[in-house]
Amino acid sequence: MAMGTETALQFLYGAMPHDFCSQRGISNYASPLGSPLKYRKKHPKNVQFAENLKRTLKKSLKIYALQRGGNPYFGNTTVGRPYFPVCCCKQSERISDIAGNGKNASWFTEIDHKKMNPYMDEAGIQGVLGLEEIRHLKNDKEDSGMGDVTPRNIPHQEREPSTENEAWRLLKESVVYYCESPVGTIAANDPSDASVLNYDQVFIRDFIPSGIAFLLKGEYEIVRNFILHTLQLQSWEKTIDCHSPGQGLMPASFKVRLVPLDGDDSPMEEVLDPDFGESAIGRVAPVDSGLWWIILLRAYGKCSGDLSVQERIDVQTGIKMILRLCLADGFDMFPTLLVTDGSCMMDRRMGIHGHPLEIQALFYSALLCAREMLAPEDGSADLIRALNNRLIALSFHIREYYWVDMRKLNEIYRYKTEEYSYDAINKFNIYPEQVSPWLVEWMPDKGGYFIGNLQPAHMDFRFFSLGNLWSIVSNLATAKQSHAILDLVEAKWSDLVADMPFKICYPALEGQEWSIITGSDPKNTPWSYHNGGSWPTLIWQLTVACIKMNRPEIAARAVEIAEKRIAKDKWPEYYDTRRARFIGKQARFYQTWSIAGYLAAKQLLANPDAAKMFMIEEDAELVNALNNMFGSSPRRKRSKKSFII
Ligand code: GLC
């Protein structure tokens, strides 16, 4: 598509109500708050026209809801099932219209979803595997030499469904509705908690395990709505003290609010209100949101069989906006994405500014997913070239410089410093004194992991779980490295899993280090919250990683441990202490991603094939380019090659 046309479409899709746009295949909605449009400054005339058009159309499409008392606990957020029983919303009708009449209408029907979903099976919905079953399953598979693991092979066994049933009930109660359509899940749903802060919002990253659980259950609508509504929020103009972050940024969270249409006594209108960090604690930019959004979009297509969402022009534009933001040139010397502290799951100061592993693993994953989903067209050739080059450079950089095991530690221990040359071995001028005593003790003989961050003269040797697990899932780690990470998880079980999986990072910052790095954060005291706390939601990423490496028994063991107490403990957000013995001091109860993470793990263990929705085979071009790069002995010589594929 010519650039001019694309620009025009971008401009229009922000401006037009859904009913109007969908007829042109642009399917998007009017910005419910009438927020300024992206291209306003550049095209004043067009925007004026669009604004007038929007106003006229919006009048006829207004969303009305009866003003009710609202939810006593969640203010104006519509959670569970409507607190606002009447909501005549044209927009949601349109979604149903598309669902009912579009070319992929069948994926909304119970009968057809199984046909369309290559990964689902009855057992995927109902089945629960215990550790023993997983062992049988694995042995059977190895004995028979079969590559295919399907739940049909699993011997039937008495099951105790109560924890799972409760989890499903709670997950469903956490669903947030916008104009009567499900659009996400609330972060925490504890009616007895009076101070909800922003836990009454739909967080993008928190919704991922919910989305996966719903996808695996064949409930696709909520995921589709989530993808399309958050896409719409991406294009809003946002400012923090007169400064606008880059276009393409996805919000950290959003909330469904009720606002009066005209005056105080008038009917209420539902609006989606995003938070891009402008009101978040610490004002942190959610860099991970857009990356997760791309990953979920691909998983949705894989699982539902409905590729029409990723093929939509507005969705393609959304993918490109995220990519452009991430691939934009800056001052960087490294291919890793440079971010501030708190830009991902650890959304407050934890000393992870710079090039944290979690962001790099998600970035790599999102690049691969986008590469697969982007429609080939002349206008995006440069973007695809930049993407390919970045993929190669990024995987080389992480695999080579972030990796530590006994051998590498010994190498660092003997590093020479102040090497001024192209061929320096100690490229980042790391002082060997950084190999601290805990690490010398902790590193197992068998196993290894990616460090948390790499900067000039600084290696953050902490083990960050999400980054390491997602490096396995996304292929950022080689097969050998992936196995070594799981070897380390097994060897360090009592540190990383202990009484509740899974430790967010190891070890905790203590003493002066804690005080300087966290800013004396009372929520992040040693072995609590982000600082060495244990987060049940991480079970699902552990499960995907273990299934990928054909070692599901590791995840099954972790799930069994979680199952012993997670429901009794009221599904807390996180646990404290070295061995995760206490419920987190400030942990929310009924935290949705703890519930959904558990459910997703159970479903995946019951139907390991379903984990394929996250797997991407590296194609021959990519593998060749990587081999060339490693083959050129990069640790010794300066590579003069640049690879363009
Ligand atoms: C906390 C977590 C963050 C999560 C949010 C909502 O701030 O650190 O990752 O998204 O709670 O659950």
CSV table of N, CA, C and O in Angstrom, one decimal, residues 542-596:
chain,number,residue,atom,x,y,z
A,542,LEU,N,6.7,-20.9,33.3
A,542,LEU,CA,7.6,-22.1,33.6
A,542,LEU,C,7.0,-23.3,32.8
A,542,LEU,O,7.8,-24.0,32.2
A,543,THR,N,5.7,-23.4,32.8
A,543,THR,CA,5.1,-24.6,32.2
A,543,THR,C,5.4,-24.6,30.6
A,543,THR,O,5.8,-25.6,30.1
A,544,VAL,N,5.2,-23.4,30.0
A,544,VAL,CA,5.5,-23.4,28.6
A,544,VAL,C,6.9,-23.7,28.3
A,544,VAL,O,7.3,-24.5,27.4
A,545,ALA,N,7.8,-23.2,29.1
A,545,ALA,CA,9.3,-23.4,28.9
A,545,ALA,C,9.6,-24.9,29.1
A,545,ALA,O,10.3,-25.5,28.3
A,546,CYS,N,9.0,-25.5,30.1
A,546,CYS,CA,9.3,-26.9,30.3
A,546,CYS,C,8.7,-27.8,29.2
A,546,CYS,O,9.4,-28.8,28.8
A,547,ILE,N,7.5,-27.5,28.8
A,547,ILE,CA,6.9,-28.3,27.7
A,547,ILE,C,7.8,-28.2,26.5
A,547,ILE,O,8.0,-29.1,25.8
A,548,LYS,N,8.2,-26.9,26.2
A,548,LYS,CA,9.0,-26.8,25.0
A,548,LYS,C,10.3,-27.7,25.0
A,548,LYS,O,10.7,-28.2,24.0
A,549,MET,N,10.9,-27.8,26.2
A,549,MET,CA,12.1,-28.6,26.3
A,549,MET,C,11.8,-30.1,26.6
A,549,MET,O,12.7,-30.8,26.9
A,550,ASN,N,10.5,-30.4,26.5
A,550,ASN,CA,10.1,-31.8,26.7
A,550,ASN,C,10.5,-32.2,28.2
A,550,ASN,O,10.9,-33.4,28.4
A,551,ARG,N,10.3,-31.3,29.1
A,551,ARG,CA,10.6,-31.6,30.5
A,551,ARG,C,9.4,-31.2,31.4
A,551,ARG,O,9.6,-30.5,32.4
A,552,PRO,N,8.2,-31.6,31.0
A,552,PRO,CA,7.0,-31.0,31.6
A,552,PRO,C,6.9,-31.4,33.1
A,552,PRO,O,6.2,-30.8,33.9
A,553,GLU,N,7.6,-32.5,33.5
A,553,GLU,CA,7.5,-33.0,34.9
A,553,GLU,C,8.1,-31.9,35.9
A,553,GLU,O,7.6,-31.9,37.0
A,554,ILE,N,9.0,-31.0,35.4
A,554,ILE,CA,9.4,-30.0,36.3
A,554,ILE,C,8.3,-29.0,36.6
A,554,ILE,O,8.0,-28.7,37.8
A,555,ALA,N,7.5,-28.6,35.6
A,555,ALA,CA,6.4,-27.7,35.8
A,555,ALA,C,5.3,-28.4,36.6
A,555,ALA,O,4.7,-27.8,37.5
A,556,ALA,N,5.1,-29.7,36.3
A,556,ALA,CA,4.1,-30.4,37.1
A,556,ALA,C,4.4,-30.4,38.6
A,556,ALA,O,3.5,-30.3,39.4
A,557,ARG,N,5.6,-30.6,38.9
A,557,ARG,CA,6.0,-30.6,40.3
A,557,ARG,C,5.8,-29.3,41.0
A,557,ARG,O,5.3,-29.2,42.1
A,558,ALA,N,6.1,-28.2,40.2
A,558,ALA,CA,5.8,-26.9,40.7
A,558,ALA,C,4.3,-26.6,40.9
A,558,ALA,O,3.9,-26.1,42.0
A,559,VAL,N,3.5,-27.0,40.0
A,559,VAL,CA,2.1,-26.8,40.1
A,559,VAL,C,1.5,-27.6,41.3
A,559,VAL,O,0.7,-27.1,42.0
A,560,GLU,N,2.0,-28.8,41.5
A,560,GLU,CA,1.6,-29.5,42.7
A,560,GLU,C,1.9,-28.8,44.0
A,560,GLU,O,1.1,-28.8,44.9
A,561,ILE,N,3.0,-28.2,44.0
A,561,ILE,CA,3.4,-27.4,45.2
A,561,ILE,C,2.4,-26.2,45.4
A,561,ILE,O,1.9,-26.0,46.5
A,562,ALA,N,2.2,-25.5,44.3
A,562,ALA,CA,1.3,-24.4,44.4
A,562,ALA,C,-0.1,-24.8,44.9
A,562,ALA,O,-0.7,-24.1,45.7
A,563,GLU,N,-0.5,-25.9,44.3
A,563,GLU,CA,-1.9,-26.4,44.6
A,563,GLU,C,-2.1,-26.7,46.1
A,563,GLU,O,-3.3,-26.6,46.5
A,564,LYS,N,-1.1,-27.0,46.8
A,564,LYS,CA,-1.3,-27.3,48.2
A,564,LYS,C,-1.8,-26.2,49.0
A,564,LYS,O,-2.5,-26.4,50.0
A,565,ARG,N,-1.5,-25.0,48.6
A,565,ARG,CA,-2.0,-23.9,49.5
A,565,ARG,C,-2.6,-22.7,48.8
A,565,ARG,O,-3.1,-21.8,49.4
A,566,ILE,N,-2.5,-22.6,47.4
A,566,ILE,CA,-2.8,-21.3,46.8
A,566,ILE,C,-4.3,-21.0,47.0
A,566,ILE,O,-4.6,-19.8,47.2
A,567,ALA,N,-5.2,-22.0,46.9
A,567,ALA,CA,-6.6,-21.7,47.1
A,567,ALA,C,-6.9,-21.3,48.5
A,567,ALA,O,-7.6,-20.4,48.8
A,568,LYS,N,-6.3,-22.1,49.4
A,568,LYS,CA,-6.5,-21.9,50.9
A,568,LYS,C,-6.0,-20.5,51.2
A,568,LYS,O,-6.6,-19.8,52.1
A,569,ASP,N,-4.9,-20.1,50.6
A,569,ASP,CA,-4.4,-18.7,50.9
A,569,ASP,C,-5.1,-17.6,50.1
A,569,ASP,O,-4.6,-16.5,50.2
A,570,LYS,N,-6.1,-17.9,49.4
A,570,LYS,CA,-7.0,-16.9,48.7
A,570,LYS,C,-6.2,-16.3,47.5
A,570,LYS,O,-6.2,-15.1,47.3
A,571,TRP,N,-5.5,-17.1,46.8
A,571,TRP,CA,-4.8,-16.7,45.5
A,571,TRP,C,-4.1,-15.4,45.7
A,571,TRP,O,-4.3,-14.5,44.9
A,572,PRO,N,-3.1,-15.4,46.5
A,572,PRO,CA,-2.4,-14.1,46.7
A,572,PRO,C,-1.6,-13.7,45.5
A,572,PRO,O,-1.2,-14.5,44.7
A,573,GLU,N,-1.3,-12.4,45.4
A,573,GLU,CA,-0.5,-11.9,44.3
A,573,GLU,C,1.0,-12.4,44.4
A,573,GLU,O,1.6,-12.8,43.4
A,574,TYR,N,1.5,-12.4,45.6
A,574,TYR,CA,2.9,-12.9,45.8
A,574,TYR,C,3.1,-13.4,47.2
A,574,TYR,O,2.3,-13.2,48.1
A,575,TYR,N,4.3,-14.1,47.4
A,575,TYR,CA,4.6,-14.6,48.8
A,575,TYR,C,6.0,-14.0,49.2
A,575,TYR,O,6.8,-13.6,48.3
A,576,ASP,N,6.2,-13.9,50.5
A,576,ASP,CA,7.4,-13.4,51.0
A,576,ASP,C,8.3,-14.5,51.7
A,576,ASP,O,7.8,-15.6,51.9
A,577,THR,N,9.4,-14.0,52.0
A,577,THR,CA,10.5,-14.8,52.7
A,577,THR,C,11.3,-15.7,51.7
A,577,THR,O,10.8,-16.0,50.6
A,578,ARG,N,12.5,-16.1,52.1
A,578,ARG,CA,13.4,-16.8,51.2
A,578,ARG,C,12.7,-18.1,50.7
A,578,ARG,O,12.9,-18.4,49.5
A,579,ARG,N,11.9,-18.7,51.5
A,579,ARG,CA,11.3,-20.0,51.0
A,579,ARG,C,9.8,-19.8,50.7
A,579,ARG,O,9.1,-20.8,50.6
A,580,ALA,N,9.4,-18.6,50.6
A,580,ALA,CA,8.0,-18.3,50.2
A,580,ALA,C,7.0,-18.8,51.2
A,580,ALA,O,6.0,-19.4,50.9
A,581,ARG,N,7.3,-18.7,52.5
A,581,ARG,CA,6.5,-19.3,53.5
A,581,ARG,C,5.3,-18.4,53.9
A,581,ARG,O,4.3,-18.9,54.3
A,582,PHE,N,5.5,-17.1,53.8
A,582,PHE,CA,4.4,-16.2,54.2
A,582,PHE,C,3.7,-15.6,52.9
A,582,PHE,O,4.3,-15.4,51.9
A,583,ILE,N,2.4,-15.3,53.1
A,583,ILE,CA,1.7,-14.6,52.1
A,583,ILE,C,2.3,-13.2,52.1
A,583,ILE,O,2.6,-12.6,53.2
A,584,GLY,N,2.5,-12.6,50.9
A,584,GLY,CA,3.2,-11.3,50.8
A,584,GLY,C,2.5,-10.3,51.7
A,584,GLY,O,1.3,-10.2,51.8
A,585,LYS,N,3.4,-9.4,52.3
A,585,LYS,CA,2.9,-8.5,53.3
A,585,LYS,C,1.8,-7.6,52.7
A,585,LYS,O,0.8,-7.3,53.4
A,586,GLN,N,2.0,-7.1,51.5
A,586,GLN,CA,1.0,-6.2,50.9
A,586,GLN,C,0.4,-6.9,49.7
A,586,GLN,O,-0.2,-6.2,48.9
A,587,ALA,N,0.4,-8.2,49.7
A,587,ALA,CA,-0.2,-8.9,48.5
A,587,ALA,C,-1.7,-8.7,48.5
A,587,ALA,O,-2.3,-8.8,49.6
A,588,ARG,N,-2.2,-8.6,47.3
A,588,ARG,CA,-3.7,-8.6,47.1
A,588,ARG,C,-4.1,-10.0,47.2
A,588,ARG,O,-3.4,-10.9,46.8
A,589,PHE,N,-5.3,-10.2,47.6
A,589,PHE,CA,-5.9,-11.6,47.5
A,589,PHE,C,-6.7,-11.6,46.2
A,589,PHE,O,-7.1,-10.6,45.6
A,590,TYR,N,-7.0,-12.8,45.8
A,590,TYR,CA,-7.8,-13.0,44.6
A,590,TYR,C,-7.2,-12.3,43.4
A,590,TYR,O,-7.8,-11.5,42.7
A,591,GLN,N,-5.9,-12.4,43.3
A,591,GLN,CA,-5.1,-11.7,42.2
A,591,GLN,C,-5.4,-12.5,41.0
A,591,GLN,O,-5.1,-13.7,40.9
A,592,THR,N,-5.9,-11.8,39.9
A,592,THR,CA,-6.4,-12.6,38.8
A,592,THR,C,-5.2,-13.4,38.1
A,592,THR,O,-5.4,-14.5,37.7
A,593,TRP,N,-4.0,-12.7,38.0
A,593,TRP,CA,-3.0,-13.5,37.2
A,593,TRP,C,-2.4,-14.6,38.0
A,593,TRP,O,-1.8,-15.5,37.4
A,594,SER,N,-2.6,-14.7,39.3
A,594,SER,CA,-2.3,-15.9,40.1
A,594,SER,C,-3.2,-17.0,39.7
A,594,SER,O,-2.8,-18.1,39.5
A,595,ILE,N,-4.5,-16.6,39.6
A,595,ILE,CA,-5.6,-17.6,39.3
A,595,ILE,C,-5.4,-18.1,37.9
A,595,ILE,O,-5.3,-19.3,37.6
A,596,ALA,N,-5.2,-17.1,36.9
A,596,ALA,CA,-5.1,-17.5,35.5
A,596,ALA,C,-3.8,-18.2,35.2
A,596,ALA,O,-3.8,-19.1,34.4
